[in-house]
């Protein structure tokens, strides 16, 4: 995770960002810290990336890389405003001795990649259409040695995979069909017949931008309908409030890079 001490909506690179809407920086830090404390309270370790002035979106730590079994496939950001973040993430992993693979293709880390180790023997779901380019899916497959399933995002409000789909345990997902092309919807229905399907209210509340440890699901507090669906399916929803960072187009998952060693 990376503190939002420099967070601001200084530019607009997704439909949620409005440079005329003020951000309460102190509240952003307070809400982010509550998210960090929530993860610690659930028994997880949290490692911190040092924020850098001039990079207001560093709080969205998930976008900096994608990690599977100790191998790190690095990010290469689409927009120049975020390009310098990639080096900070690379330094974080290399300083800790992780096996880092530098990308040649445009991709935004866990923003557009999700890993399910028990789905069909281990599967990467990968989004494209707005940020990550399709050739990055093949590059990730070679880097990580895991089959990659490409999913076409078609609604600009769901510009990353992680605002439209999330793994809820090692073999199943929750997703919003309307974010995907008709063909990708068919692929998801075939691969995950038992998936939890979210509606547009859930999705527009950033409910799908969640993190799950297979039992506890940390999600945006505004996604109360989705919380009910998760509870009915046997998971424990853990709501958190992230009104300020949401102004940048992200929520829980965007703030968390999962370290799979």
CSV table of C-alpha atoms in Angstrom, one decimal:
chain,number,residue,atom,x,y,z
A,1,UNK,CA,0.0,0.0,0.0
A,2,UNK,CA,1.0,3.6,-0.5
A,3,UNK,CA,-0.2,6.5,1.6
A,4,UNK,CA,-2.3,9.2,-0.2
A,5,UNK,CA,-0.4,12.0,1.4
A,6,UNK,CA,0.2,13.5,-2.1
A,7,UNK,CA,-3.2,12.4,-3.5
A,8,UNK,CA,-5.1,14.9,-5.6
A,9,UNK,CA,-7.3,14.9,-8.7
A,10,UNK,CA,-4.8,17.0,-10.7
A,11,UNK,CA,-5.7,15.7,-14.1
A,12,UNK,CA,-8.5,13.5,-15.6
A,13,UNK,CA,-7.6,10.2,-17.2
A,14,UNK,CA,-10.8,8.3,-16.4
A,15,UNK,CA,-14.5,9.3,-16.3
A,16,UNK,CA,-14.5,9.5,-12.5
A,17,UNK,CA,-11.9,12.2,-12.2
A,18,UNK,CA,-13.1,15.7,-12.1
A,19,UNK,CA,-10.5,18.4,-11.5
A,20,UNK,CA,-13.1,20.8,-10.3
A,21,UNK,CA,-14.1,18.6,-7.4
A,22,UNK,CA,-12.1,19.3,-4.2
A,23,UNK,CA,-10.3,16.5,-2.4
A,24,UNK,CA,-9.9,16.5,1.4
A,25,UNK,CA,-6.3,15.3,1.6
A,26,UNK,CA,-6.4,14.8,5.4
A,27,UNK,CA,-9.6,12.8,5.1
A,28,UNK,CA,-8.1,10.7,2.3
A,29,UNK,CA,-5.2,9.8,4.6
A,30,UNK,CA,-7.5,9.0,7.5
A,31,UNK,CA,-9.7,6.7,5.4
A,32,UNK,CA,-6.7,5.0,3.8
A,33,UNK,CA,-5.2,4.4,7.2
A,34,UNK,CA,-8.5,2.8,8.4
A,35,UNK,CA,-8.3,0.5,5.4
A,36,UNK,CA,-4.7,-0.4,6.4
A,37,UNK,CA,-5.8,-1.1,10.0
A,38,UNK,CA,-8.6,-3.2,8.7
A,39,UNK,CA,-6.2,-5.5,6.8
A,40,UNK,CA,-4.0,-5.7,9.9
A,41,UNK,CA,-6.9,-6.6,12.0
A,42,UNK,CA,-7.8,-9.4,9.7
A,43,UNK,CA,-4.3,-10.9,10.2
A,44,UNK,CA,-2.6,-9.7,7.1
A,45,UNK,CA,0.8,-8.1,6.7
A,46,UNK,CA,1.0,-4.7,5.1
A,47,UNK,CA,4.1,-3.4,3.4
A,48,UNK,CA,4.3,0.3,2.6
A,49,UNK,CA,5.6,2.0,-0.6
A,50,UNK,CA,6.9,5.5,0.0
A,51,UNK,CA,4.7,8.1,-1.8
A,52,UNK,CA,6.4,10.6,-4.0
A,53,UNK,CA,5.5,14.3,-4.5
A,54,UNK,CA,4.2,14.9,-8.0
A,55,UNK,CA,2.7,11.4,-8.4
A,56,UNK,CA,-0.8,11.9,-6.9
A,57,UNK,CA,-2.1,8.4,-8.1
A,58,UNK,CA,0.6,6.4,-6.2
A,59,UNK,CA,-2.1,5.5,-3.7
A,60,UNK,CA,-3.4,3.1,-6.3
A,61,UNK,CA,-0.7,0.6,-5.5
A,62,UNK,CA,-2.3,-2.3,-7.3
A,63,UNK,CA,-1.5,-0.7,-10.7
A,64,UNK,CA,2.3,-1.0,-10.2
A,65,UNK,CA,2.9,-4.7,-10.9
A,66,UNK,CA,1.3,-8.2,-10.9
A,67,UNK,CA,2.8,-10.8,-8.7
A,68,UNK,CA,2.4,-14.6,-9.0
A,69,UNK,CA,4.4,-17.1,-6.9
A,70,UNK,CA,7.2,-14.6,-6.3
A,71,UNK,CA,7.6,-13.5,-9.9
A,72,UNK,CA,6.8,-9.8,-10.5
A,73,UNK,CA,5.6,-8.7,-13.9
A,74,UNK,CA,6.1,-5.0,-13.9
A,75,UNK,CA,3.8,-2.2,-15.1
A,76,UNK,CA,4.1,0.2,-18.0
A,77,UNK,CA,1.5,2.9,-17.6
A,78,UNK,CA,-0.6,4.2,-20.5
A,79,UNK,CA,-0.7,7.8,-19.4
A,80,UNK,CA,2.4,9.9,-19.1
A,81,UNK,CA,1.1,11.4,-15.8
A,82,UNK,CA,1.6,8.0,-14.1
A,83,UNK,CA,4.6,6.7,-16.0
A,84,UNK,CA,7.1,7.5,-13.3
A,85,UNK,CA,5.3,5.3,-10.8
A,86,UNK,CA,6.6,2.2,-12.5
A,87,UNK,CA,10.2,2.8,-11.4
A,88,UNK,CA,9.1,3.2,-7.7
A,89,UNK,CA,7.3,-0.1,-7.8
A,90,UNK,CA,10.3,-1.8,-9.5
A,91,UNK,CA,12.7,-0.5,-6.8
A,92,UNK,CA,10.3,-1.8,-4.1
A,93,UNK,CA,10.4,-5.3,-5.4
A,94,UNK,CA,14.1,-5.4,-6.4
A,95,UNK,CA,15.2,-4.1,-3.0
A,96,UNK,CA,13.5,-7.1,-1.4
A,97,UNK,CA,15.0,-9.6,-3.8
A,98,UNK,CA,11.8,-10.5,-5.8
A,99,UNK,CA,12.2,-11.8,-9.3
A,100,UNK,CA,11.2,-8.8,-11.4
A,101,UNK,CA,10.4,-9.0,-15.1
A,102,UNK,CA,10.3,-5.6,-16.9
A,103,UNK,CA,7.5,-5.2,-19.4
A,104,UNK,CA,7.8,-4.2,-23.0
A,105,UNK,CA,4.1,-3.8,-23.4
A,106,UNK,CA,1.6,-1.3,-21.9
A,107,UNK,CA,-0.1,-2.8,-18.8
A,108,UNK,CA,-1.3,-1.5,-15.5
A,109,UNK,CA,-0.5,-4.4,-13.1
A,110,UNK,CA,-3.3,-5.7,-11.0
A,111,UNK,CA,-5.6,-3.1,-12.4
A,112,UNK,CA,-6.0,-5.4,-15.3
A,113,UNK,CA,-4.8,-8.8,-14.1
A,114,UNK,CA,-6.5,-11.2,-11.6
A,115,UNK,CA,-5.1,-14.6,-10.5
A,116,UNK,CA,-7.1,-17.6,-9.4
A,117,UNK,CA,-4.7,-20.4,-8.4
A,118,UNK,CA,-7.4,-23.1,-8.1
A,119,UNK,CA,-9.5,-22.1,-11.1
A,120,UNK,CA,-8.9,-24.6,-13.9
A,121,UNK,CA,-5.5,-25.4,-12.5
A,122,UNK,CA,-4.4,-21.8,-12.1
A,123,UNK,CA,-5.7,-19.0,-14.3
A,124,UNK,CA,-5.0,-15.3,-15.0
A,125,UNK,CA,-7.9,-13.2,-16.1
A,126,UNK,CA,-6.7,-10.1,-18.0
A,127,UNK,CA,-8.6,-7.0,-19.1
A,128,UNK,CA,-8.0,-4.8,-22.2
A,129,UNK,CA,-9.7,-2.1,-24.0
A,130,UNK,CA,-8.8,1.1,-22.1
A,131,UNK,CA,-5.4,0.8,-20.4
A,132,UNK,CA,-3.6,-2.5,-20.7
A,133,UNK,CA,-2.8,-3.5,-24.3
A,134,UNK,CA,-3.7,-6.9,-25.6
A,135,UNK,CA,0.0,-7.9,-26.4
A,136,UNK,CA,0.7,-7.5,-22.7
A,137,UNK,CA,-1.5,-10.6,-22.0
A,138,UNK,CA,0.8,-12.8,-24.1
A,139,UNK,CA,3.8,-11.2,-22.4
A,140,UNK,CA,2.4,-11.8,-18.9
A,141,UNK,CA,1.7,-15.5,-19.9
A,142,UNK,CA,5.4,-15.9,-20.9
A,143,UNK,CA,6.6,-14.1,-17.8
A,144,UNK,CA,4.4,-15.9,-15.3
A,145,UNK,CA,3.9,-19.3,-16.9
A,146,UNK,CA,0.2,-19.2,-16.3
A,147,UNK,CA,-2.6,-19.4,-18.9
A,148,UNK,CA,-4.1,-16.0,-19.5
A,149,UNK,CA,-7.7,-15.4,-20.5
A,150,UNK,CA,-8.3,-12.1,-22.3
A,151,UNK,CA,-11.4,-10.1,-21.4
A,152,UNK,CA,-12.6,-7.1,-23.4
A,153,UNK,CA,-13.7,-4.1,-21.4
A,154,UNK,CA,-16.2,-2.0,-23.3
A,155,UNK,CA,-17.6,0.6,-20.8
A,156,UNK,CA,-15.1,3.5,-20.1
A,157,UNK,CA,-16.4,3.8,-16.6
A,158,UNK,CA,-14.9,0.3,-16.0
A,159,UNK,CA,-11.5,1.2,-17.5
A,160,UNK,CA,-9.7,-1.4,-15.4
A,161,UNK,CA,-10.6,-5.0,-14.9
A,162,UNK,CA,-10.5,-4.5,-11.1
A,163,UNK,CA,-13.4,-2.2,-11.1
A,164,UNK,CA,-15.5,-4.8,-12.9
A,165,UNK,CA,-14.3,-8.1,-11.5
A,166,UNK,CA,-12.7,-9.6,-8.5
A,167,UNK,CA,-11.6,-13.0,-7.2
A,168,UNK,CA,-13.4,-13.9,-4.0
A,169,UNK,CA,-11.5,-17.1,-3.3
A,170,UNK,CA,-8.9,-19.1,-5.1
A,171,UNK,CA,-11.4,-20.5,-7.6
A,172,UNK,CA,-14.3,-18.1,-8.0
A,173,UNK,CA,-15.2,-14.5,-8.9
A,174,UNK,CA,-17.7,-11.7,-8.6
A,175,UNK,CA,-18.2,-9.5,-11.7
A,176,UNK,CA,-20.5,-7.1,-13.5
A,177,UNK,CA,-21.4,-8.4,-16.9
A,178,UNK,CA,-22.2,-5.0,-18.4
A,179,UNK,CA,-18.5,-4.0,-18.3
A,180,UNK,CA,-17.6,-6.7,-20.8
A,181,UNK,CA,-18.2,-7.4,-24.5
A,182,UNK,CA,-20.8,-10.1,-25.2
A,183,UNK,CA,-18.1,-12.6,-26.1
A,184,UNK,CA,-16.2,-12.0,-22.9
A,185,UNK,CA,-19.5,-12.4,-20.9
A,186,UNK,CA,-19.9,-15.8,-22.5
A,187,UNK,CA,-16.4,-16.8,-21.6
A,188,UNK,CA,-16.9,-15.7,-18.0
A,189,UNK,CA,-20.2,-17.6,-17.7
A,190,UNK,CA,-18.6,-20.7,-19.1
A,191,UNK,CA,-15.5,-20.5,-16.8
A,192,UNK,CA,-17.3,-19.5,-13.7
A,193,UNK,CA,-20.9,-20.8,-13.6
A,194,UNK,CA,-21.1,-20.3,-9.8
A,195,UNK,CA,-19.8,-16.7,-9.9
A,196,UNK,CA,-21.6,-13.9,-8.0
A,197,UNK,CA,-23.1,-11.6,-10.5
A,198,UNK,CA,-23.3,-7.9,-9.5
A,199,UNK,CA,-25.7,-5.4,-10.9
A,200,UNK,CA,-25.0,-1.8,-12.1
A,201,UNK,CA,-25.8,-0.3,-8.6
A,202,UNK,CA,-23.1,-2.5,-7.1
A,203,UNK,CA,-20.6,-1.7,-9.9
A,204,UNK,CA,-21.2,2.0,-9.9
A,205,UNK,CA,-20.6,2.1,-6.1
A,206,UNK,CA,-17.1,0.6,-6.8
A,207,UNK,CA,-18.3,-2.5,-5.0
A,208,UNK,CA,-16.3,-4.8,-7.3
A,209,UNK,CA,-13.0,-3.0,-6.4
A,210,UNK,CA,-12.6,-5.3,-3.4
A,211,UNK,CA,-10.1,-7.6,-1.8
A,212,UNK,CA,-10.9,-11.0,-0.4
A,213,UNK,CA,-8.9,-13.5,1.6
A,214,UNK,CA,-11.4,-16.3,0.8
A,215,UNK,CA,-13.4,-15.6,3.9
A,216,UNK,CA,-13.5,-11.9,4.6
A,217,UNK,CA,-14.3,-9.5,1.8
A,218,UNK,CA,-13.2,-5.9,2.2
A,219,UNK,CA,-15.2,-3.6,0.0
A,220,UNK,CA,-16.5,-0.1,-0.4
A,221,UNK,CA,-19.2,0.7,2.3
A,222,UNK,CA,-21.5,2.2,-0.4
A,223,UNK,CA,-21.9,-1.3,-2.0
A,224,UNK,CA,-24.4,-2.5,0.5
A,225,UNK,CA,-26.4,-4.6,-2.0
A,226,UNK,CA,-23.3,-6.5,-3.0
A,227,UNK,CA,-22.3,-6.9,0.7
A,228,UNK,CA,-25.7,-8.7,1.1
A,229,UNK,CA,-25.0,-11.0,-1.8
A,230,UNK,CA,-21.6,-11.9,-0.5
A,231,UNK,CA,-23.0,-12.6,3.0
A,232,UNK,CA,-25.7,-14.9,1.6
A,233,UNK,CA,-22.9,-16.8,-0.3
A,234,UNK,CA,-21.1,-17.5,3.0
A,235,UNK,CA,-18.5,-14.7,3.0
A,236,UNK,CA,-18.0,-12.0,5.6
A,237,UNK,CA,-18.3,-8.5,4.1
A,238,UNK,CA,-16.1,-5.9,5.8
A,239,UNK,CA,-17.2,-2.4,4.6
A,240,UNK,CA,-14.8,0.5,4.6
A,241,UNK,CA,-15.4,4.1,3.6
A,242,UNK,CA,-13.1,5.6,0.9
A,243,UNK,CA,-15.0,8.6,-0.4
A,244,UNK,CA,-11.9,10.7,-1.2
A,245,UNK,CA,-9.7,8.2,-3.1
A,246,UNK,CA,-12.8,7.2,-5.0
A,247,UNK,CA,-12.7,10.7,-6.6
A,248,UNK,CA,-9.6,9.4,-8.5
A,249,UNK,CA,-11.5,6.4,-9.9
A,250,UNK,CA,-10.6,3.7,-7.4
A,251,UNK,CA,-11.4,2.1,-4.1
A,252,UNK,CA,-10.3,-0.8,-1.9
A,253,UNK,CA,-8.5,-3.0,-4.5
A,254,UNK,CA,-6.8,-0.1,-6.3
A,255,UNK,CA,-5.1,0.7,-3.0
A,256,UNK,CA,-3.8,-2.8,-2.4
A,257,UNK,CA,-1.2,-4.7,-4.3
A,258,UNK,CA,-1.3,-8.4,-3.4
A,259,UNK,CA,2.1,-10.0,-2.8
A,260,UNK,CA,1.8,-13.7,-3.8
A,261,UNK,CA,5.1,-15.4,-2.8
